[in-house]
Coordinates of C-alpha atoms in Angstrom, one line a residue:
Chain A
M1 CA 17.4 120.6 3.7
G2 CA 16.9 123.6 5.6
S3 CA 15.4 121.9 9.1
M4 CA 18.4 119.4 8.9
N5 CA 21.1 121.9 8.8
L6 CA 19.6 123.5 11.5
L7 CA 19.7 120.5 13.5
L8 CA 23.2 119.9 12.6
L9 CA 24.4 123.8 13.2
A10 CA 22.6 123.6 16.9
D11 CA 23.8 120.1 17.8
G12 CA 26.1 120.0 21.0
R13 CA 28.1 117.5 19.2
F14 CA 29.0 120.4 16.4
P15 CA 32.9 120.2 16.4
A16 CA 33.5 124.0 17.1
G17 CA 34.7 123.8 20.9
G18 CA 31.1 124.5 22.7
H19 CA 31.6 121.6 25.0
A20 CA 34.5 123.3 26.6
H21 CA 32.4 126.7 27.5
S22 CA 30.1 126.7 30.4
G23 CA 28.5 130.0 29.8
G24 CA 29.2 131.4 33.4
M25 CA 27.9 128.2 34.9
E26 CA 31.1 127.1 36.7
T27 CA 31.6 130.4 38.2
A28 CA 28.1 130.3 39.1
V29 CA 28.2 127.0 40.8
A30 CA 31.7 128.3 42.3
T31 CA 30.5 131.0 44.2
G32 CA 27.2 129.2 45.0
G33 CA 25.0 131.0 42.9
V34 CA 23.6 127.8 41.0
S35 CA 23.6 124.7 43.4
D36 CA 20.2 122.7 42.4
L37 CA 17.7 122.7 39.8
A38 CA 15.8 126.0 41.0
S39 CA 18.7 128.2 40.9
L40 CA 19.7 126.4 37.5
H41 CA 16.3 127.7 36.2
A42 CA 16.8 131.0 37.6
F43 CA 20.0 131.2 36.0
L44 CA 18.9 130.0 32.6
I45 CA 15.9 132.3 32.3
G46 CA 18.3 135.3 33.1
R47 CA 20.7 134.3 30.7
L48 CA 18.1 133.5 28.0
A49 CA 16.8 137.2 28.6
T50 CA 20.2 138.9 28.3
A51 CA 22.9 137.1 26.7
G52 CA 20.7 134.7 24.8
L53 CA 18.7 137.5 23.1
A54 CA 21.5 139.7 22.6
A55 CA 23.4 136.7 20.7
A56 CA 20.1 135.8 18.7
G57 CA 19.7 139.4 17.5
L58 CA 23.2 139.7 16.2
A59 CA 22.9 136.2 14.7
A60 CA 19.8 136.9 12.9
A61 CA 21.3 140.0 11.7
A62 CA 24.1 138.4 10.2
C63 CA 22.3 135.6 8.8
T64 CA 20.5 138.2 6.5
T65 CA 24.1 139.1 4.9
K66 CA 22.7 142.5 4.2
H67 CA 24.8 144.1 6.9
P68 CA 28.6 145.0 6.8
W69 CA 30.6 142.4 8.9
D70 CA 32.5 145.4 10.5
A71 CA 29.3 146.9 11.7
L72 CA 28.0 143.7 13.1
D73 CA 31.6 143.2 14.8
A74 CA 31.2 146.9 16.3
E75 CA 27.5 146.0 17.5
S76 CA 28.7 142.8 19.0
D77 CA 31.5 144.6 21.0
A78 CA 29.2 147.1 22.1
R79 CA 27.0 144.3 24.0
I80 CA 29.9 142.6 25.3
P81 CA 31.7 145.0 27.9
S82 CA 33.6 142.2 29.6
P83 CA 37.2 142.0 27.9
A84 CA 37.4 138.2 28.8
L85 CA 34.1 137.4 27.5
R86 CA 35.0 139.4 24.3
E87 CA 38.1 137.1 23.9
V88 CA 36.1 134.0 24.2
S89 CA 33.2 135.3 21.9
R90 CA 36.0 135.7 19.3
R91 CA 37.7 132.5 20.3
Q92 CA 34.3 130.4 19.6
G93 CA 33.6 132.6 16.5
R94 CA 36.7 131.4 14.9
L95 CA 36.3 128.0 15.8
L96 CA 32.7 128.1 14.7
L97 CA 33.6 129.9 11.4
R98 CA 36.5 127.1 10.7
A99 CA 33.6 124.1 11.3
A100 CA 31.4 125.7 9.1
R101 CA 33.6 126.4 6.5
A102 CA 34.4 122.8 6.0
L103 CA 30.5 122.1 6.3
W104 CA 29.3 124.8 4.1
P105 CA 32.3 126.4 2.1
G106 CA 31.0 129.3 -0.2
S107 CA 31.5 133.1 -0.4
V108 CA 29.6 133.9 2.6
L109 CA 31.9 132.3 5.0
D110 CA 35.0 133.1 2.8
D111 CA 33.7 136.8 2.9
L112 CA 33.4 136.9 6.8
G113 CA 36.9 135.2 7.2
A114 CA 38.4 138.1 5.0
A115 CA 36.9 140.5 7.1
C116 CA 37.9 139.5 10.4
G117 CA 41.5 137.9 9.4
G118 CA 43.2 141.2 9.7
T119 CA 45.7 142.4 12.1
P120 CA 44.1 145.0 14.5
A121 CA 46.5 148.2 14.2
G122 CA 49.3 147.7 17.1
A123 CA 48.8 144.0 17.5
R124 CA 51.0 141.2 17.3
P125 CA 50.4 139.8 13.7
S126 CA 48.7 136.7 14.3
V127 CA 45.3 135.3 13.0
H128 CA 44.7 133.8 16.5
L129 CA 44.2 137.2 18.2
V130 CA 41.0 138.1 15.7
G131 CA 38.3 136.2 14.5
P132 CA 34.4 137.2 14.3
H133 CA 32.2 137.1 17.3
H134 CA 30.6 134.2 18.1
P135 CA 26.8 135.2 17.3
V136 CA 28.1 136.9 14.0
A137 CA 29.8 133.5 13.0
M138 CA 26.6 131.6 14.1
G139 CA 24.5 133.9 11.8
A140 CA 26.8 133.5 8.9
A141 CA 27.1 129.8 9.4
A142 CA 23.3 129.7 9.2
A143 CA 23.3 131.7 6.1
A144 CA 25.7 129.4 4.3
A145 CA 24.0 126.8 5.5
G146 CA 20.8 127.9 3.6
L147 CA 18.9 128.9 6.8
E148 CA 16.6 131.8 7.5
P149 CA 17.4 134.5 10.1
L150 CA 14.9 133.3 12.4
D151 CA 16.7 129.8 12.2
A152 CA 20.1 131.4 13.4
A153 CA 18.3 133.4 16.1
R154 CA 16.8 129.8 17.4
A155 CA 20.3 128.3 16.9
A156 CA 21.9 131.0 18.9
V157 CA 19.1 130.9 21.7
F158 CA 19.5 127.2 22.0
N159 CA 23.1 127.5 22.3
A160 CA 23.1 130.2 25.0
V161 CA 20.5 128.1 27.1
T162 CA 21.5 124.5 26.7
G163 CA 25.5 125.0 26.9
P164 CA 25.3 126.1 30.6
A165 CA 22.6 123.5 31.1
S166 CA 24.8 120.8 30.2
A167 CA 27.8 122.4 32.1
A168 CA 25.4 122.3 35.0
V169 CA 24.9 118.5 34.6
R170 CA 28.5 117.9 34.7
L171 CA 29.5 120.2 37.6
L172 CA 26.8 119.4 40.0
G173 CA 25.8 116.0 39.0
L174 CA 22.1 117.0 38.5
D175 CA 19.7 114.4 37.3
P176 CA 19.8 114.8 33.3
L177 CA 16.5 113.9 32.9
A178 CA 15.1 116.9 35.3
V179 CA 17.6 119.3 33.6
H180 CA 16.1 118.3 30.2
R181 CA 12.5 118.7 31.6
L182 CA 13.6 122.4 32.4
L183 CA 14.5 123.0 28.9
A184 CA 11.6 121.7 27.5
E185 CA 9.4 124.0 30.0
M186 CA 11.7 126.8 28.6
A187 CA 11.2 125.9 24.8
P188 CA 8.5 128.3 24.5
D189 CA 10.0 131.1 26.0
M190 CA 13.2 130.2 23.7
D191 CA 11.2 130.3 20.6
D192 CA 9.7 133.6 21.9
S193 CA 13.1 135.2 22.3
A194 CA 14.0 133.7 18.8
H195 CA 11.2 135.6 17.2
C196 CA 11.9 138.8 19.1
A197 CA 15.5 138.8 18.0
A198 CA 14.6 137.8 14.4
A199 CA 12.0 140.7 13.9
G200 CA 14.5 143.2 13.5
S201 CA 17.1 141.4 11.7
G202 CA 16.9 143.6 8.4
G203 CA 16.3 146.7 10.3
P204 CA 19.2 149.1 11.5
L205 CA 21.8 147.4 13.6
D206 CA 21.6 149.7 16.9
A207 CA 17.8 148.6 17.4
L208 CA 19.0 145.2 17.7
P209 CA 18.4 143.8 21.5
C210 CA 21.0 144.8 23.7
P211 CA 20.0 143.7 27.1
G212 CA 22.8 143.7 29.5
S213 CA 24.1 141.0 31.9
I214 CA 26.5 142.4 34.5
L215 CA 26.6 139.2 36.6
L216 CA 27.8 137.1 33.8
D217 CA 30.4 139.9 32.8
L218 CA 31.4 139.8 36.3
Y219 CA 31.5 135.9 36.4
A220 CA 33.7 135.8 33.1
Q221 CA 36.2 138.3 34.4
R222 CA 36.3 136.2 37.7
H223 CA 36.5 133.0 35.7
A224 CA 39.5 134.2 33.5
L225 CA 41.7 134.1 36.7
A226 CA 40.1 131.2 38.6
E227 CA 42.7 128.3 40.0
G228 CA 41.6 124.8 39.2
R229 CA 38.9 125.7 36.4
L230 CA 37.5 122.9 34.2
F231 CA 35.9 125.0 31.5
A232 CA 37.4 127.3 29.0
S233 CA 34.9 130.1 30.2
Chain B
M1 CA 33.5 112.7 -1.1
P2 CA 36.7 114.9 -2.0
P3 CA 39.6 112.9 -1.9
E4 CA 41.5 113.2 1.5
T5 CA 44.0 116.2 1.8
P6 CA 47.6 114.7 2.1
P7 CA 49.2 115.9 5.4
D8 CA 51.1 119.1 4.9
R9 CA 54.6 118.0 5.8
L10 CA 55.8 121.5 6.1
R11 CA 54.2 121.7 9.4
P12 CA 55.9 119.7 12.5
L13 CA 55.1 116.3 13.3
R14 CA 52.2 116.4 16.0
V15 CA 52.5 113.5 18.4
G16 CA 49.8 112.8 21.0
V17 CA 50.6 111.3 24.6
G18 CA 47.4 109.8 26.4
G19 CA 47.0 107.4 29.0
P20 CA 44.9 106.8 32.6
V21 CA 45.2 109.5 35.1
G22 CA 48.8 108.7 37.0
S23 CA 50.2 106.7 34.5
G24 CA 53.2 109.3 33.8
K25 CA 52.2 111.2 30.8
T26 CA 53.6 114.3 32.2
A27 CA 56.7 112.8 33.5
L28 CA 57.1 111.5 29.9
V29 CA 56.5 114.8 28.2
A30 CA 58.8 116.3 30.8
A31 CA 61.6 113.9 29.9
L32 CA 61.4 114.1 26.2
C33 CA 61.7 117.8 26.4
R34 CA 64.9 117.5 28.5
M35 CA 66.4 115.1 26.3
L36 CA 65.4 116.4 23.0
A37 CA 65.5 120.2 23.6
E38 CA 68.7 120.6 22.1
R39 CA 67.9 118.5 19.0
L40 CA 64.4 119.7 18.1
H41 CA 62.4 123.0 18.3
I42 CA 59.4 121.7 20.5
G43 CA 56.0 123.0 21.4
V44 CA 53.6 121.5 24.2
V45 CA 50.0 121.8 24.7
T46 CA 48.4 120.1 27.9
N47 CA 44.9 119.1 28.4
D48 CA 44.4 119.2 32.0
I49 CA 41.6 118.1 33.8
Y50 CA 42.4 120.7 36.2
T51 CA 43.3 123.9 34.6
T52 CA 47.0 124.2 34.1
E53 CA 48.4 121.7 36.7
D54 CA 50.3 119.8 33.9
A55 CA 51.7 122.8 32.2
D56 CA 52.7 124.3 35.7
F57 CA 54.7 121.2 36.4
L58 CA 56.3 121.3 33.1
R59 CA 57.5 124.9 33.6
S60 CA 58.5 124.3 37.1
Q61 CA 60.7 121.5 35.7
G62 CA 62.5 124.1 33.5
V63 CA 62.6 122.0 30.7
L64 CA 60.9 124.4 28.3
D65 CA 60.3 128.1 27.9
D66 CA 57.3 129.2 29.3
N67 CA 56.0 130.4 25.8
R68 CA 56.4 127.0 24.3
I69 CA 53.8 125.5 26.4
R70 CA 50.0 125.9 26.1
A71 CA 46.9 124.8 28.1
V72 CA 43.5 124.1 26.9
Q73 CA 40.6 123.5 29.3
T74 CA 38.5 120.5 28.4
G75 CA 35.0 121.0 30.1
C76 CA 35.1 117.9 32.4
C77 CA 35.5 115.9 29.1
P78 CA 39.1 115.3 28.2
H79 CA 38.5 112.7 25.7
T80 CA 36.0 114.8 23.8
A81 CA 38.7 117.5 23.1
I82 CA 41.1 115.2 21.6
R83 CA 38.7 113.2 19.6
D84 CA 35.1 114.3 18.9
D85 CA 35.7 118.0 19.0
I86 CA 39.3 118.9 18.4
S87 CA 39.0 122.5 17.6
E88 CA 40.5 124.2 20.9
N89 CA 43.3 121.8 20.9
L90 CA 43.8 122.3 17.0
E91 CA 43.6 126.2 17.7
A92 CA 46.3 125.9 20.4
V93 CA 48.7 123.8 18.2
E94 CA 48.4 125.8 15.2
E95 CA 48.9 129.1 17.6
L96 CA 52.3 127.5 18.7
E97 CA 53.3 126.4 15.0
T98 CA 52.7 130.1 13.7
R99 CA 54.2 131.9 16.7
L100 CA 57.3 129.6 17.2
A101 CA 57.8 128.4 13.5
P102 CA 59.7 126.5 12.4
L103 CA 59.1 124.0 15.2
D104 CA 59.9 120.3 14.7
L105 CA 57.5 118.5 17.1
V106 CA 54.6 119.1 19.0
L107 CA 53.6 117.1 21.9
L108 CA 49.9 117.1 22.8
E109 CA 49.4 115.6 26.3
S110 CA 45.8 114.5 27.0
G111 CA 43.9 114.6 30.3
G112 CA 44.1 111.5 32.1
D113 CA 41.4 109.2 30.6
N114 CA 40.3 105.6 30.1
L115 CA 41.3 102.9 27.8
T116 CA 39.2 103.9 25.2
A117 CA 40.2 107.5 24.6
T118 CA 42.1 107.8 21.3
F119 CA 43.5 111.0 19.7
S120 CA 41.6 111.9 16.4
Q121 CA 43.4 111.7 13.0
G122 CA 42.8 115.4 12.4
L123 CA 45.0 116.4 15.6
V124 CA 47.8 114.1 15.6
D125 CA 50.2 112.2 13.3
R126 CA 51.4 109.7 16.1
Q127 CA 50.0 108.6 19.1
I128 CA 51.6 107.2 22.3
F129 CA 49.8 105.6 25.1
V130 CA 51.1 105.3 28.6
L131 CA 50.3 102.7 30.8
D132 CA 51.8 102.0 34.2
V133 CA 52.3 98.6 36.0
S134 CA 50.6 99.4 39.1
G135 CA 47.2 100.0 37.1
G136 CA 47.5 96.1 36.9
D137 CA 49.1 93.6 34.3
K138 CA 45.7 92.7 32.9
V139 CA 45.4 95.9 31.5
P140 CA 47.0 95.0 27.8
R141 CA 44.7 91.9 27.7
K142 CA 41.6 94.4 27.9
G143 CA 42.6 96.0 24.8
G144 CA 40.5 99.2 23.9
P145 CA 41.1 101.4 20.9
S146 CA 44.1 103.1 22.7
V147 CA 45.9 99.9 23.6
T148 CA 45.6 98.3 20.4
S149 CA 45.9 101.3 17.8
A150 CA 48.6 103.7 19.6
D151 CA 51.5 103.8 17.3
L152 CA 53.7 103.3 20.6
L153 CA 52.4 101.7 23.9
V154 CA 54.8 102.8 26.9
I155 CA 54.3 100.6 29.8
N156 CA 56.0 102.8 32.6
K157 CA 56.9 102.2 36.3
I158 CA 58.4 99.0 35.8
D159 CA 60.6 99.5 38.8
L160 CA 57.3 98.9 40.9
A161 CA 56.5 95.6 39.2
P162 CA 57.7 93.4 42.1
M163 CA 56.0 95.5 44.4
V164 CA 52.6 95.4 43.0
G165 CA 52.8 92.0 41.9
A166 CA 52.8 92.6 38.3
D167 CA 54.4 90.3 35.5
L168 CA 55.9 92.0 32.8
E169 CA 56.0 89.1 30.8
V170 CA 52.5 88.7 30.7
M171 CA 52.1 92.6 29.9
R172 CA 54.7 91.8 26.9
R173 CA 52.7 88.8 25.6
D174 CA 49.2 90.4 25.9
S175 CA 50.5 93.5 24.3
V176 CA 51.8 91.6 21.4
A177 CA 48.3 89.9 21.0
R178 CA 46.6 93.1 20.9
R179 CA 49.2 95.0 18.8
G180 CA 51.1 92.6 16.7
D181 CA 54.3 94.3 15.9
R182 CA 53.4 98.0 16.7
A183 CA 56.0 99.3 19.2
M184 CA 56.1 98.6 23.0
I185 CA 58.7 100.2 25.3
F186 CA 59.2 99.5 29.0
S187 CA 60.3 102.3 31.1
S188 CA 60.8 103.7 34.3
L189 CA 60.8 107.3 34.2
R190 CA 62.2 107.8 37.5
K191 CA 65.5 106.8 36.4
T192 CA 68.0 109.6 34.4
D193 CA 67.7 108.0 31.2
G194 CA 64.3 106.3 31.6
A195 CA 63.0 108.1 28.5
G196 CA 65.8 106.8 26.2
E197 CA 64.1 104.5 24.1
I198 CA 61.3 106.7 23.6
A199 CA 63.3 109.5 22.7
E200 CA 65.0 107.3 19.9
W201 CA 61.5 106.3 18.7
I202 CA 60.4 110.1 18.5
L203 CA 63.6 110.9 16.6
S204 CA 63.1 108.6 14.0
E205 CA 59.6 109.4 13.5
V206 CA 60.4 113.0 13.1
A207 CA 63.2 112.2 10.7
Q208 CA 60.7 110.2 8.6
W209 CA 58.0 112.9 8.9
A210 CA 60.6 115.5 7.5
K211 CA 61.7 113.5 4.6
P212 CA 60.8 114.8 1.1
S213 CA 57.8 112.1 -0.1
S214 CA 60.1 110.7 -2.8
V215 CA 62.2 109.0 -0.2
R216 CA 59.7 108.5 2.4
G217 CA 59.6 104.9 3.6

């Protein structure tokens, strides 16, 4: 049962809004950073080693359900310096939580929903301003689906790499077979990252991976103000 | 399977407006807002292919307050955002409904797409599909889920019919063949009252939606 749920959770067709996000790819393409298969490969390697690894660590930790949700939230904030990316992460987290609750209802996701549905001090009272960060929601969804922390890390890594790859196919018209071959070549590295991220999932949260990705932060800030954008991030 | 949850009639009627690029979806939404703004509390969600173009147009027409319009990005896949993965749209609709409560009507305009693009039942309660005569008078005959299943089919720009050689009678006949007795309206939105009949249709749907279930037809 577990493996099937992992496939469901990681599937690009999972209805949690992922299709509308490019993971920085739209700005990378617009600024010339990614223009062909080779530069796409470089971008994806960088994203896996930074945003992907950080997300996987948080997702794996969340999947243990041993850590307080607010502590995971603070650790997520600490790893996402860009205000635009924080907002995107919470929006995707909300949408993932909604979808996951429909698939795997139960106390894990109810608890997370209750913990992050409050109104932050000084903010307009609206549930739409808050929500779990995406990796935390991913980990909680994995737990609710009966998956292990390593599975949660795999789903997070898979999401972090394949999302932008799919956006590159749409934005640049790259050969989808060539792009998927690239993903297959990266699969061992993606697995390594997931194992590395999951290894510390039960330990102290401040020891989780925390690589920075300054370019992705800058891309996100730039994207939030861009004219004529096709993707939500 | 759990029983399907009945729609919560405490929320406003959600109406999807779909159709190919350039058929007049945004013009229709603008006209409806203009005609209905004094009678209904309205919110609008746009799904532009290119960012906020349609939302900006609606703002520039001054038909609705800025804060009543939300734009959703669809990542190059407008049909996905209204059918396969409705989550971004659902969130935008719910945000409008929460912030502007009580609303009577939310209009969701899709990005221009093809004849197979329909709205999910999880997102809208009724859908309007907008074609125009310059796309060719064979389009209703081609069918597709939008033409066959939309609650209202609008055939727009009929003022252009003589210029593009479109036979309105053919379009009417083919629509009836595809759609049976589902509603169909010819329109020319460039005319001042061009959306009058469509506005009446909306008003009647809103009235029906708001009725208590004991008297609902």
